[in-house]
Short mmCIF file of C-alpha atoms in Angstrom, two decimals:
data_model
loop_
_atom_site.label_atom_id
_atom_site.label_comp_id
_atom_site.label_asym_id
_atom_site.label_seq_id
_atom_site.Cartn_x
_atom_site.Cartn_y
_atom_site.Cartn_z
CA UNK A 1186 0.00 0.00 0.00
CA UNK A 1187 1.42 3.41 -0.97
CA UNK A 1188 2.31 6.11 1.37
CA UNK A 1189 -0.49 8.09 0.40
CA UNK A 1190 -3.20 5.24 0.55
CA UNK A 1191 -2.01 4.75 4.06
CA UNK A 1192 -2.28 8.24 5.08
CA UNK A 1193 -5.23 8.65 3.74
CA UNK A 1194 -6.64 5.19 5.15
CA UNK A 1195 -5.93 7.09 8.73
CA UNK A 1196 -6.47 10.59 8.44
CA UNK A 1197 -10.10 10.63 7.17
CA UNK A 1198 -11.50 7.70 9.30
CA UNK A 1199 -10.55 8.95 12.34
CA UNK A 1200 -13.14 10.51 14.75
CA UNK A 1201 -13.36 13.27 16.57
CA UNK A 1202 -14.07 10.92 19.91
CA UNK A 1203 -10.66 9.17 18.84
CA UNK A 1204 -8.59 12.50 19.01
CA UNK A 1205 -6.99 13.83 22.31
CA UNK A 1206 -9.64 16.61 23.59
CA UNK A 1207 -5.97 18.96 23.90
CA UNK A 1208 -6.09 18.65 19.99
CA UNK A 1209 -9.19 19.70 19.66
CA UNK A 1210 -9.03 22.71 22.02
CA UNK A 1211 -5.80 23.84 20.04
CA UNK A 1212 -7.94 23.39 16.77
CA UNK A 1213 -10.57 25.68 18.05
CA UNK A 1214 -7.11 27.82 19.17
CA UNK A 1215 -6.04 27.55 15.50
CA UNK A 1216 -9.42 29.58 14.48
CA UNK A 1217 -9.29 32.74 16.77
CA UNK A 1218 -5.71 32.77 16.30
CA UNK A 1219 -5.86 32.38 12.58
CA UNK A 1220 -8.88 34.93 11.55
CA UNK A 1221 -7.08 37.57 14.34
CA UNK A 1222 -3.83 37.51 11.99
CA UNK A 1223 -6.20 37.84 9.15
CA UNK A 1224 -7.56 41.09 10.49
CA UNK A 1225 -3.91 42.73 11.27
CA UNK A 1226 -3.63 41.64 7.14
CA UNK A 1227 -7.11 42.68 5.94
CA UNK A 1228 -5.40 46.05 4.92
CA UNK A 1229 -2.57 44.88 3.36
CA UNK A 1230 -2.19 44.90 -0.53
CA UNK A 1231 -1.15 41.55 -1.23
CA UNK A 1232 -4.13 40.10 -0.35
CA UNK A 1233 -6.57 43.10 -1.22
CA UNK A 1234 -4.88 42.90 -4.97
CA UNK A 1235 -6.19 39.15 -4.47
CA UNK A 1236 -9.65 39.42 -2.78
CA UNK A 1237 -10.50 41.66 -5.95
CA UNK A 1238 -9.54 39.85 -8.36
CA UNK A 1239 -12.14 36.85 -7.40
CA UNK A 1240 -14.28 39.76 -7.27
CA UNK A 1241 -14.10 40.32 -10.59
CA UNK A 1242 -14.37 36.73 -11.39
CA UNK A 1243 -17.10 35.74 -9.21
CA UNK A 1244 -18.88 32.63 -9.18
CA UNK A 1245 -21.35 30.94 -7.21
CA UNK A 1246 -22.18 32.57 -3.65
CA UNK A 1247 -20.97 30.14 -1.33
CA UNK A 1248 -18.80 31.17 1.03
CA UNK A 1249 -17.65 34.56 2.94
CA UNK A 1250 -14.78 36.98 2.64
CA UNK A 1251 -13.53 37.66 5.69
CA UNK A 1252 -14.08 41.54 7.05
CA UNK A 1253 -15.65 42.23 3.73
CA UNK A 1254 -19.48 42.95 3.58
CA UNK A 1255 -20.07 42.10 -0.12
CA UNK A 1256 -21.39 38.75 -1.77
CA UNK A 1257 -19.86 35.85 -1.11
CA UNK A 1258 -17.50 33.86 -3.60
CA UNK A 1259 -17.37 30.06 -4.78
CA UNK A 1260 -15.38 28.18 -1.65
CA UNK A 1261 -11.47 27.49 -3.15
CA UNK A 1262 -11.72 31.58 -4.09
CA UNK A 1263 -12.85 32.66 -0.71
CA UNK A 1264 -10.88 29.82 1.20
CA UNK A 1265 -7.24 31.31 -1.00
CA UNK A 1266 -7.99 35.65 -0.09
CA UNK A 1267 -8.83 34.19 3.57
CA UNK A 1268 -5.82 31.98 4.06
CA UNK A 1269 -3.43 35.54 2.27
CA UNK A 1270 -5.36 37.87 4.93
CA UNK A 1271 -3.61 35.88 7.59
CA UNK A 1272 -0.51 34.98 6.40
CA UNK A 1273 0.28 38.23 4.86
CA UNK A 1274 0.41 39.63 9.01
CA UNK A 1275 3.13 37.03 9.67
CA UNK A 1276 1.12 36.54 12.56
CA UNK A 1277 -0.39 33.20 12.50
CA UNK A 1278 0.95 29.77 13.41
CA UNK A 1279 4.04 27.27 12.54
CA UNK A 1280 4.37 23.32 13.48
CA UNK A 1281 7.91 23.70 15.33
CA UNK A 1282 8.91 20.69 14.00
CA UNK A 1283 9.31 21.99 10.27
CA UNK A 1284 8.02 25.43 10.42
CA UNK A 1285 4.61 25.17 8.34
CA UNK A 1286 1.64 27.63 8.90
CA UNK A 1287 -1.21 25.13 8.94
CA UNK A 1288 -3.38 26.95 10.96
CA UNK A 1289 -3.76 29.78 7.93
CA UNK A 1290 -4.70 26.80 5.37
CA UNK A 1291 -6.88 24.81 7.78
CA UNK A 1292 -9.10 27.60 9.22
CA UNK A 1293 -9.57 29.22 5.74
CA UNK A 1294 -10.34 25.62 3.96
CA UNK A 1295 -12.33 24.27 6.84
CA UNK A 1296 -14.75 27.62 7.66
CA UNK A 1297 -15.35 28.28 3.65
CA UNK A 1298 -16.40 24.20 3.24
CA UNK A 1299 -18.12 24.38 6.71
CA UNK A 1300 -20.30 27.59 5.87
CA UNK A 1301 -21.40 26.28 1.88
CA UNK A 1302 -22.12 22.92 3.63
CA UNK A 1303 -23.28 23.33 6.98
CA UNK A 1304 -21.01 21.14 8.99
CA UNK A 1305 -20.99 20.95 12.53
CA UNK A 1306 -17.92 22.08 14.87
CA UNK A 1307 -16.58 18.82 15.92
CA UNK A 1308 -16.46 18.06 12.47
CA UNK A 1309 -14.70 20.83 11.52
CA UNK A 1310 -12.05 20.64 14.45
CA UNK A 1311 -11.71 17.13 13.30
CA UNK A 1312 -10.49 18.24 9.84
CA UNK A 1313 -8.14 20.76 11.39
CA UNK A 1314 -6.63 18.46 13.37
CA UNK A 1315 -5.99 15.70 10.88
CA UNK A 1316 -5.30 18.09 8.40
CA UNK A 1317 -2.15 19.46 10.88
CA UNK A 1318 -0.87 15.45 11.37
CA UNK A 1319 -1.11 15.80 7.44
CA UNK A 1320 1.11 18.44 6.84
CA UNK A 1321 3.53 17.79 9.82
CA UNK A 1322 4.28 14.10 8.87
CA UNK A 1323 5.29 14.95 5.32
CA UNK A 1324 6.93 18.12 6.23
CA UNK A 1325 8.96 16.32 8.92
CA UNK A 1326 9.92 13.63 6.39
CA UNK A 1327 11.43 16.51 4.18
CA UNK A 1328 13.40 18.41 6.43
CA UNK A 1329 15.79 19.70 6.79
CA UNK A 1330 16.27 19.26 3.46
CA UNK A 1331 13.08 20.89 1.74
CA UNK A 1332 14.66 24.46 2.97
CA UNK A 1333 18.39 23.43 1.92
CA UNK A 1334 17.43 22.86 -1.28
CA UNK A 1335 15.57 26.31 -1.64
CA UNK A 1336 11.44 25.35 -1.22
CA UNK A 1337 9.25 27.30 0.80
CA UNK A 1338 6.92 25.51 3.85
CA UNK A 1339 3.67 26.05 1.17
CA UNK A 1340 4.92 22.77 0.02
CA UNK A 1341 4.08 20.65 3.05
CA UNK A 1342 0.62 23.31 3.74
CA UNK A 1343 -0.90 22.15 1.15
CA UNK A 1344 -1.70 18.47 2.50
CA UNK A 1345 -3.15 20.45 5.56
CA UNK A 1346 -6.24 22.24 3.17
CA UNK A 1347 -6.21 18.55 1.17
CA UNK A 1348 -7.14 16.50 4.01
CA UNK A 1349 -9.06 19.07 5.81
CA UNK A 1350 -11.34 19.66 3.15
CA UNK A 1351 -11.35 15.53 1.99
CA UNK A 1352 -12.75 14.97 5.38
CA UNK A 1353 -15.38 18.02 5.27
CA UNK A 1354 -16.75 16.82 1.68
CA UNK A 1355 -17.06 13.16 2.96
CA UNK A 1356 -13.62 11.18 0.70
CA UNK A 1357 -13.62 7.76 1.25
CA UNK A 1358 -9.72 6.55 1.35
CA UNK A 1359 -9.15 5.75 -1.68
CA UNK A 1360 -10.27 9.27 -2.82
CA UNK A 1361 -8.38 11.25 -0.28
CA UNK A 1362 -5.30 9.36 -1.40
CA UNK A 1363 -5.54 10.70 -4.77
CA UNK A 1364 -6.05 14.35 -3.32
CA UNK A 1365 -3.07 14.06 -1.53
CA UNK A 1366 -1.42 13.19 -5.01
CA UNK A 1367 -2.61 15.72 -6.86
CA UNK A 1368 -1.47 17.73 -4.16
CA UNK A 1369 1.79 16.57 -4.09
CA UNK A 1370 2.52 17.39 -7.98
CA UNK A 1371 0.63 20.45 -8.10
CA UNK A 1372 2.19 22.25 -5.17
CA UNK A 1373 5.43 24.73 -5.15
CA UNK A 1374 6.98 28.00 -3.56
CA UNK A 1375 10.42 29.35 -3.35
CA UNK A 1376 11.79 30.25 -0.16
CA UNK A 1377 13.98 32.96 -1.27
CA UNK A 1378 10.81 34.92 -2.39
CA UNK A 1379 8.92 34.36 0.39
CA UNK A 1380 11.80 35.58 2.45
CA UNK A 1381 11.99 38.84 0.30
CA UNK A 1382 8.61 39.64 -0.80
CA UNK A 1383 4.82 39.06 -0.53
CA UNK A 1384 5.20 36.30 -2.28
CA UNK A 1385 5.04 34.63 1.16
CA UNK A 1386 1.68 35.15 1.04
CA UNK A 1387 0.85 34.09 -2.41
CA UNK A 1388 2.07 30.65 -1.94
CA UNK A 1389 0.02 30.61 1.34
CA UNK A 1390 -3.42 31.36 -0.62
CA UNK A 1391 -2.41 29.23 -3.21
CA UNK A 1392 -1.51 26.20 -0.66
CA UNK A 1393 -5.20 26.46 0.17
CA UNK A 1394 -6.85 26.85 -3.01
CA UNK A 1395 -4.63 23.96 -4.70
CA UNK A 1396 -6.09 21.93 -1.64
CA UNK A 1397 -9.34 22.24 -2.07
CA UNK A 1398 -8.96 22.23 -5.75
CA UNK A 1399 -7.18 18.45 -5.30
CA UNK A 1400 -9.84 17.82 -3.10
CA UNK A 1401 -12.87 18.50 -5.31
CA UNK A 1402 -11.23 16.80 -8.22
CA UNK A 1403 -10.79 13.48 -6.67
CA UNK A 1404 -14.33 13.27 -4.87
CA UNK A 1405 -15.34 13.39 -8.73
CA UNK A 1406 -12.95 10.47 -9.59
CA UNK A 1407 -10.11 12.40 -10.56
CA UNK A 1408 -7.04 10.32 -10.16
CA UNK A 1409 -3.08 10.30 -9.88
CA UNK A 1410 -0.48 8.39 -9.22
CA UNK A 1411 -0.56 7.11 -5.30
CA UNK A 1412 3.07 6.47 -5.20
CA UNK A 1413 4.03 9.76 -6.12
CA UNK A 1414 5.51 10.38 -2.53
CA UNK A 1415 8.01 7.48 -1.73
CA UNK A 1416 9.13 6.54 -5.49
CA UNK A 1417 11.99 7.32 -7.24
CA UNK A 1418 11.90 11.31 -8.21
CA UNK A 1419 9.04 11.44 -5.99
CA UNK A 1420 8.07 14.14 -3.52
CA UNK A 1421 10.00 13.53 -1.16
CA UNK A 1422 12.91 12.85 -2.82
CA UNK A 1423 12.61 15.86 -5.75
CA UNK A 1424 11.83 18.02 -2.52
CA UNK A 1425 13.50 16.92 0.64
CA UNK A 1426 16.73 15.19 -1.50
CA UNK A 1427 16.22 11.40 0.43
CA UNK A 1428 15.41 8.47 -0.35
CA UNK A 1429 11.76 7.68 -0.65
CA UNK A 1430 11.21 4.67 0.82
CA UNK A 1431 13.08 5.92 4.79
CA UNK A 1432 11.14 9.25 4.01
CA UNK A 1433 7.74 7.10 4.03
CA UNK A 1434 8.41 5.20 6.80
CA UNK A 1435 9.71 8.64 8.88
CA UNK A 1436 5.64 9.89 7.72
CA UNK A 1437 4.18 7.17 8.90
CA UNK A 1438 6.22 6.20 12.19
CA UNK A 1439 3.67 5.65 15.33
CA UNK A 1440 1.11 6.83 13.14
CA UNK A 1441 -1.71 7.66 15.50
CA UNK A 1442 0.28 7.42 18.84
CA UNK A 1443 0.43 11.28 19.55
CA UNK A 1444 -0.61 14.12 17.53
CA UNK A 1445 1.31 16.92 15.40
CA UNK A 1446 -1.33 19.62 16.71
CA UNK A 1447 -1.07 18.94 20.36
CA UNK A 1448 3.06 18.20 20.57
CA UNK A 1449 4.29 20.32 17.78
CA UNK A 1450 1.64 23.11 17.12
CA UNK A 1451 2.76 26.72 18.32
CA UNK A 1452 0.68 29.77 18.38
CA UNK A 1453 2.20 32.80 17.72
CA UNK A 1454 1.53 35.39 20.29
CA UNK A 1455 3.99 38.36 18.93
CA UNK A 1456 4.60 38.73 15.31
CA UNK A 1457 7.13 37.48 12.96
CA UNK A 1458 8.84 34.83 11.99
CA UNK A 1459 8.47 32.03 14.63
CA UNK A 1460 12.01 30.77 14.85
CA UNK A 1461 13.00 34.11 15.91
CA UNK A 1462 9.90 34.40 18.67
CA UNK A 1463 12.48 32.61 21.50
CA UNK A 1464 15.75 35.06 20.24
CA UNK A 1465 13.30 38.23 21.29
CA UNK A 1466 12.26 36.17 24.33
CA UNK A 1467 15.45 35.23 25.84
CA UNK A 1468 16.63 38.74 25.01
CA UNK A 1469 14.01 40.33 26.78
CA UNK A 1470 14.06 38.31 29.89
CA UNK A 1471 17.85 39.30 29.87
CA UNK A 1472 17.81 42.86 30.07
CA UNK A 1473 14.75 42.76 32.26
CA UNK A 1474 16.64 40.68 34.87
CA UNK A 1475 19.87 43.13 34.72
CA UNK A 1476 17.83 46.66 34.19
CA UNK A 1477 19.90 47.06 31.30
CA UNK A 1478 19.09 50.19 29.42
CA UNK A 1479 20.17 50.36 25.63
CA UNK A 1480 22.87 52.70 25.80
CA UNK A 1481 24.88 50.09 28.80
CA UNK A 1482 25.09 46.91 25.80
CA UNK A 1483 28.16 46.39 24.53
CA UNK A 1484 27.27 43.12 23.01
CA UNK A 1485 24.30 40.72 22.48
CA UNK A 1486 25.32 37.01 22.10
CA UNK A 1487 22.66 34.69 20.53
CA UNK A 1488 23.52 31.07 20.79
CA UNK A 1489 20.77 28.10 19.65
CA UNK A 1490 21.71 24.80 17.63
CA UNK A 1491 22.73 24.84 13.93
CA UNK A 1492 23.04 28.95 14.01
CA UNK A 1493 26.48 29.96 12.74
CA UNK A 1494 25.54 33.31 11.06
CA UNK A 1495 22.75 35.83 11.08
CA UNK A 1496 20.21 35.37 8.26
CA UNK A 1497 18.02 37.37 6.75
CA UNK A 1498 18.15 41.78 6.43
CA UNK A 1499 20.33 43.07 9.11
CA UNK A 1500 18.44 46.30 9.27
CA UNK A 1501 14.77 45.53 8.54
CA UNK A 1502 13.09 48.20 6.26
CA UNK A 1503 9.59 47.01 6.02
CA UNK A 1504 7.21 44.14 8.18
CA UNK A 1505 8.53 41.27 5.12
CA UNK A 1506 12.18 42.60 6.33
CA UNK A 1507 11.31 42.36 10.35
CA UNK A 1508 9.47 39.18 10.09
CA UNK A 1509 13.32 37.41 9.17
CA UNK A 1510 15.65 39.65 11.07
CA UNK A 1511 16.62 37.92 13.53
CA UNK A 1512 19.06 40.62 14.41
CA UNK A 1513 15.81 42.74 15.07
CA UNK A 1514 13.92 40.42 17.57
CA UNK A 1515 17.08 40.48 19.57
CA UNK A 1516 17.94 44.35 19.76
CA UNK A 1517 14.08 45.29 20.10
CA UNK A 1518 13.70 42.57 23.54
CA UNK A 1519 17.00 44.35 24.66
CA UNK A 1520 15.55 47.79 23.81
CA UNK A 1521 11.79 47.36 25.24
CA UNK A 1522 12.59 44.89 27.91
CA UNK A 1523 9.80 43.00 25.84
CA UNK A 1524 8.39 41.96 22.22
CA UNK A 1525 4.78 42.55 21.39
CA UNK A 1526 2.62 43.17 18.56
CA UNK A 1527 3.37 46.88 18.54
CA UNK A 1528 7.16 45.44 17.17
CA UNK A 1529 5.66 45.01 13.93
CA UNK A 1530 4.22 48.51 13.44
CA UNK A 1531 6.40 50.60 11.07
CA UNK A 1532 7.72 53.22 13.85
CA UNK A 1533 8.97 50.29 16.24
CA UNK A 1534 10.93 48.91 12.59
CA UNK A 1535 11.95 52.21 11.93
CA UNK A 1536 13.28 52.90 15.65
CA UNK A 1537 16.77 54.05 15.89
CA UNK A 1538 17.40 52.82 19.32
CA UNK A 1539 16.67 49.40 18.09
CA UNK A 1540 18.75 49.82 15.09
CA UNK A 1541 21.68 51.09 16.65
CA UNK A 1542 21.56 47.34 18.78
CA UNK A 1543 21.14 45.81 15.90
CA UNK A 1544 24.80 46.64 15.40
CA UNK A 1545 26.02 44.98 18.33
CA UNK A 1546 24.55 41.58 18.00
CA UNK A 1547 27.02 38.83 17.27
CA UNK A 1548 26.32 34.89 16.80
CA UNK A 1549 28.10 32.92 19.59
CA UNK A 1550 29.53 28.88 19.53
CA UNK A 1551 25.67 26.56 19.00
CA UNK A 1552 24.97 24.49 22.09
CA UNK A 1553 26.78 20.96 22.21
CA UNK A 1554 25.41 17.25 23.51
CA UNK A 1555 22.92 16.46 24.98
CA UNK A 1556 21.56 20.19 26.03
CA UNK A 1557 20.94 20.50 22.42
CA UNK A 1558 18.16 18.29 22.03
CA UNK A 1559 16.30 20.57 24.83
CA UNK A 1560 15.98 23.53 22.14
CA UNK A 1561 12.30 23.52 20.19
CA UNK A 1562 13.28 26.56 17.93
CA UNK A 1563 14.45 28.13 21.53
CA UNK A 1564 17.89 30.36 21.72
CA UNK A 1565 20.23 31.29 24.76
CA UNK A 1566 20.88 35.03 24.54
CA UNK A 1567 23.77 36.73 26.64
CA UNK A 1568 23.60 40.74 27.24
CA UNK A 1569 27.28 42.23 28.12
CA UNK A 1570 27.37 45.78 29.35
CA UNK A 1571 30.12 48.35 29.14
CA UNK A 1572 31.11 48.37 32.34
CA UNK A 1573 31.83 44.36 32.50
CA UNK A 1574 28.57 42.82 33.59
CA UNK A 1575 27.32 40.09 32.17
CA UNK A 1576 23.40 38.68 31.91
CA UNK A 1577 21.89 34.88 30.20
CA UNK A 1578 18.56 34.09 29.82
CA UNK A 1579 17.65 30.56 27.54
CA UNK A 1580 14.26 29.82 26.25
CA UNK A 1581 13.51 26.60 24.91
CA UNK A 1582 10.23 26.47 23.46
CA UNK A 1583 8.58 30.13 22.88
CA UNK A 1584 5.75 31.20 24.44
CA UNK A 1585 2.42 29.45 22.30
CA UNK A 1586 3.59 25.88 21.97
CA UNK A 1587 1.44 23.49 22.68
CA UNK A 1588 4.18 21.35 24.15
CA UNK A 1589 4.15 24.08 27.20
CA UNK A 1590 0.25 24.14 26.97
CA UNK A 1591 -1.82 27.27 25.42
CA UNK A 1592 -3.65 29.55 27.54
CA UNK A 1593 -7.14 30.82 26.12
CA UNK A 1594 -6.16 33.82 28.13
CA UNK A 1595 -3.34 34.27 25.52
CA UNK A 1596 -5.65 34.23 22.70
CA UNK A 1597 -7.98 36.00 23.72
CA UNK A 1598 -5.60 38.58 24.79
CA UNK A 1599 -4.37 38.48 20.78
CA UNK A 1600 -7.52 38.54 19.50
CA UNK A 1601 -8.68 41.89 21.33
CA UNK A 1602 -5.26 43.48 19.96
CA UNK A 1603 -5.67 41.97 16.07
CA UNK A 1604 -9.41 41.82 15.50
CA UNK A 1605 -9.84 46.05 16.05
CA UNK A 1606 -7.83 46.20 12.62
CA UNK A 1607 -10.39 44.96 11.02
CA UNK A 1608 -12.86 46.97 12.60
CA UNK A 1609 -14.28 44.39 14.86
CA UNK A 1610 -15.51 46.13 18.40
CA UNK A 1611 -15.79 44.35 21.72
CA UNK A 1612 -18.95 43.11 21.80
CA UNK A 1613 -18.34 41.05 18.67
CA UNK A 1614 -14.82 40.18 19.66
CA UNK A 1615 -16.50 38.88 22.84
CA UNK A 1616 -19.17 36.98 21.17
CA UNK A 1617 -16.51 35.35 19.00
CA UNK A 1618 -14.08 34.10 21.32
CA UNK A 1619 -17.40 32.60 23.37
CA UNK A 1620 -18.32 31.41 19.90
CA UNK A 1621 -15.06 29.64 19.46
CA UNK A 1622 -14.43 28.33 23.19
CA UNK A 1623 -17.79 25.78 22.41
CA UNK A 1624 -16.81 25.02 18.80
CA UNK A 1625 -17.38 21.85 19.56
CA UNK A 1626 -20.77 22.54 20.12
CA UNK A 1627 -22.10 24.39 16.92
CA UNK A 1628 -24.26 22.97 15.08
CA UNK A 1629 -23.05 25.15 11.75
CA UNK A 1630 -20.35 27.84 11.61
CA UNK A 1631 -22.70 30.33 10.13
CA UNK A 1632 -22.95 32.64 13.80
CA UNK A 1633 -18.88 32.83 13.91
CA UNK A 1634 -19.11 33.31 9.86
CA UNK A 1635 -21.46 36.20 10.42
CA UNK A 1636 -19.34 38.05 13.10
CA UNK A 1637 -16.09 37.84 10.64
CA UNK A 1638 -18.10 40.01 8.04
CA UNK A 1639 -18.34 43.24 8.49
#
């Protein structure tokens, strides 16, 4: 049986009664987290450029734009603008395992099928869920190497909107295997222009649509070839560079004995790019616990496993230049004694305290042994003052991780920052976190559809 087939076989006849209740919670987690990045993008261009031109197309009226009061759009056009309104923020989720944002694909495939079809929340949690063990299992079997060899995390999203949205329109197995196939060839993204440019975005919206696209196809009979993934000039070998076969059995090991969404999901609760969320962290917690005011540092040290250089634009310009500056999520914790969302407005990029820090950062020697394996995208960050003293904080895991546990309080407390951008006031803000705290309990998503229009 191919990789796909076996999947498949698991990830759509699974129940919701079978799945950890912690995975569902974070699913329901994934949704106020995911449409509260999509309000802090709602105004940006990428995905406005996007939203009108399925405007122009339209189609049939079956599912909702977010934040947008005019007629709906068929669901893969919908589903794509949604999915680019939160990624374009660079404040939604990643699996910490390989980096993916499944949460953007899931909620935006799984509320756009859920509101044309009427299906109830613990189905739709259900389909978020499996759709995140979809994603993380073949994006762990291609990393590192998927990066190395210059492909963007889109590439693994996309099995997150196919089996979300083969479980929401009913796929038997067989079916859903094909999706994932036709997923699997149809997919790309480039990492270097998603590092540079809203093209980060683009692939995001297009990880969705090409989901539910692969989806739809095969529920008609549409079919490809199942052993796309493990055989020779496969998937995972064309995209990760190894063999096949050991990349299979890495995607299916323990199938079933823990899940991707509870152990690996992380929610981001500041903005930017996730692997940098621990740098600001650490840095922050630093210069906290030594009062250290900007003008004191003589040095900031980052250390974390595998980092031998600073990547990405030393001085960021712009929020696509911030959300991979590393450099900048260290000097703004040292600057502000914290990191929050206001780090991603344009006068906290543009501040020249934080850019004169940026200056003193250096990389120090990666962590050795067995203290590596305690880092989960975590960093140890050392502040050294002028006058000789000396201060270390290490985080581990950022803040959001389901590994730590997820408090509601958190998201609620970025929801009532995020969801104003879009022009959301309390009341509905509080009606929609009440909404999503017993998902599990609607009957159709249409109430939580209604309060995301404006």
């Amino acid at each position: 049986m191919s990789v796909a087939r076996k999947l498949a076989e698991f990830l759509v006849g699974v129940g919701a009664a079978d799945m950890p209740g912690q995975a569902l919670d974070h699913a329901a987690m994934l949704v106020a987290s995911t449409a509260a990045s999509a309000a802090a993008g709602s105004g940006l261009q990428s995905a406005a450029i996007v939203g009108d031109l399925a405007r122009e197309r339209g189609g049939r009226a079956e599912a909702s734009l977010w934040f947008d009061g005019g007629p709906k759009l068929p669901v893969g056009d919908a589903a794509r603008v949604n999915a680019m309104m939160s990624d374009a923020a660079a404040s939604d989720d990643s699996d910490l395992r390989n980096i993916v944002h499944c949460g953007t694909p899931l909620t935006a495939t799984a509320l756009a099928i859920a509101e044309r079809d009427g299906n109830r929340g613990t189905e739709v949690l259900a389909a978020i869920v499996a759709g995140y063990e979809a994603a993380g299992r073949i994006g762990a079997a291609v990393t590192p190497g998927l990066r190395q060899r210059g492909f963007h995390g889109s590439v693994a999203a996309v099995f997150a909107a196919t089996v979300a949205a083969a479980r929401l329109l009913r796929l038997d197995p067989e079916q859903a295997a094909h999706a994932m196939a036709l997923a699997a060839t149809s997919i790309g993204g480039l990492m270097e222009a998603a590092n540079t440019s809203v093209a980060r975005e683009y692939h995001a919206g297009l990880a969705t649509m090409l989901g539910i696209e692969a989806a739809r196809a095969a529920r008609r009979g549409y079919t490809a070839e199942l052993r796309i993934f493990e055989m020779p000039s496969g998937f995972f070998e064309a995209f990760g560079g190894v063999d096949g076969d050991a990349a299979g059995a890495e995607a299916m090991r323990d199938l079933g004995a823990e899940w991707d969404i509870v152990t690996d999901m992380a929610v981001k609760l500041v903005p930017g790019g996730h692997p940098y969320h621990a740098l600001a962290e650490a840095a922050a917690n630093a210069a906290r616990a030594g009062n250290v005011a900007p003008d004191e540092v003589a040095s900031i040290t980052v250390s974390r496993p595998g980092l031998t250089a600073l990547s990405g634009p030393l001085h960021p310009a712009d929020l696509i230049d911030m959300a991979h500056s590393p450099a900048y999520f260290l000097a703004a914790g040292v600057a502000d004694h914290e990191f929050s969302w206001a780090h991603a407005s344009p006068a906290k990029i543009a501040d020249p305290a934080i850019h004169r820090l940026i200056d003193r950062v250096t990389v120090g020697p990666p962590p050795s042994g067995a203290e590596a394996a305690r880092y989960r995208q975590g960093a140890t960050v050392t502040i050294r003052t002028r006058d000789g003293r000396s201060f270390t904080n290490t985080v581990y895991v950022p803040k959001g991780a389901g590994m730590l546990g997820i408090a509601w309080a958190d998201i609620d407390a970025k929801c009532r920052v995020l969801l104003p951008l879009a022009g959301l006031d309390e009341k509905r803000i509080a009606r929609l976190l009440a909404l999503v705290r017993d998902f599990r309990a609607l009957e159709r998503v249409d109430p939580i559809i209604e309060l995301l229009r404006r």
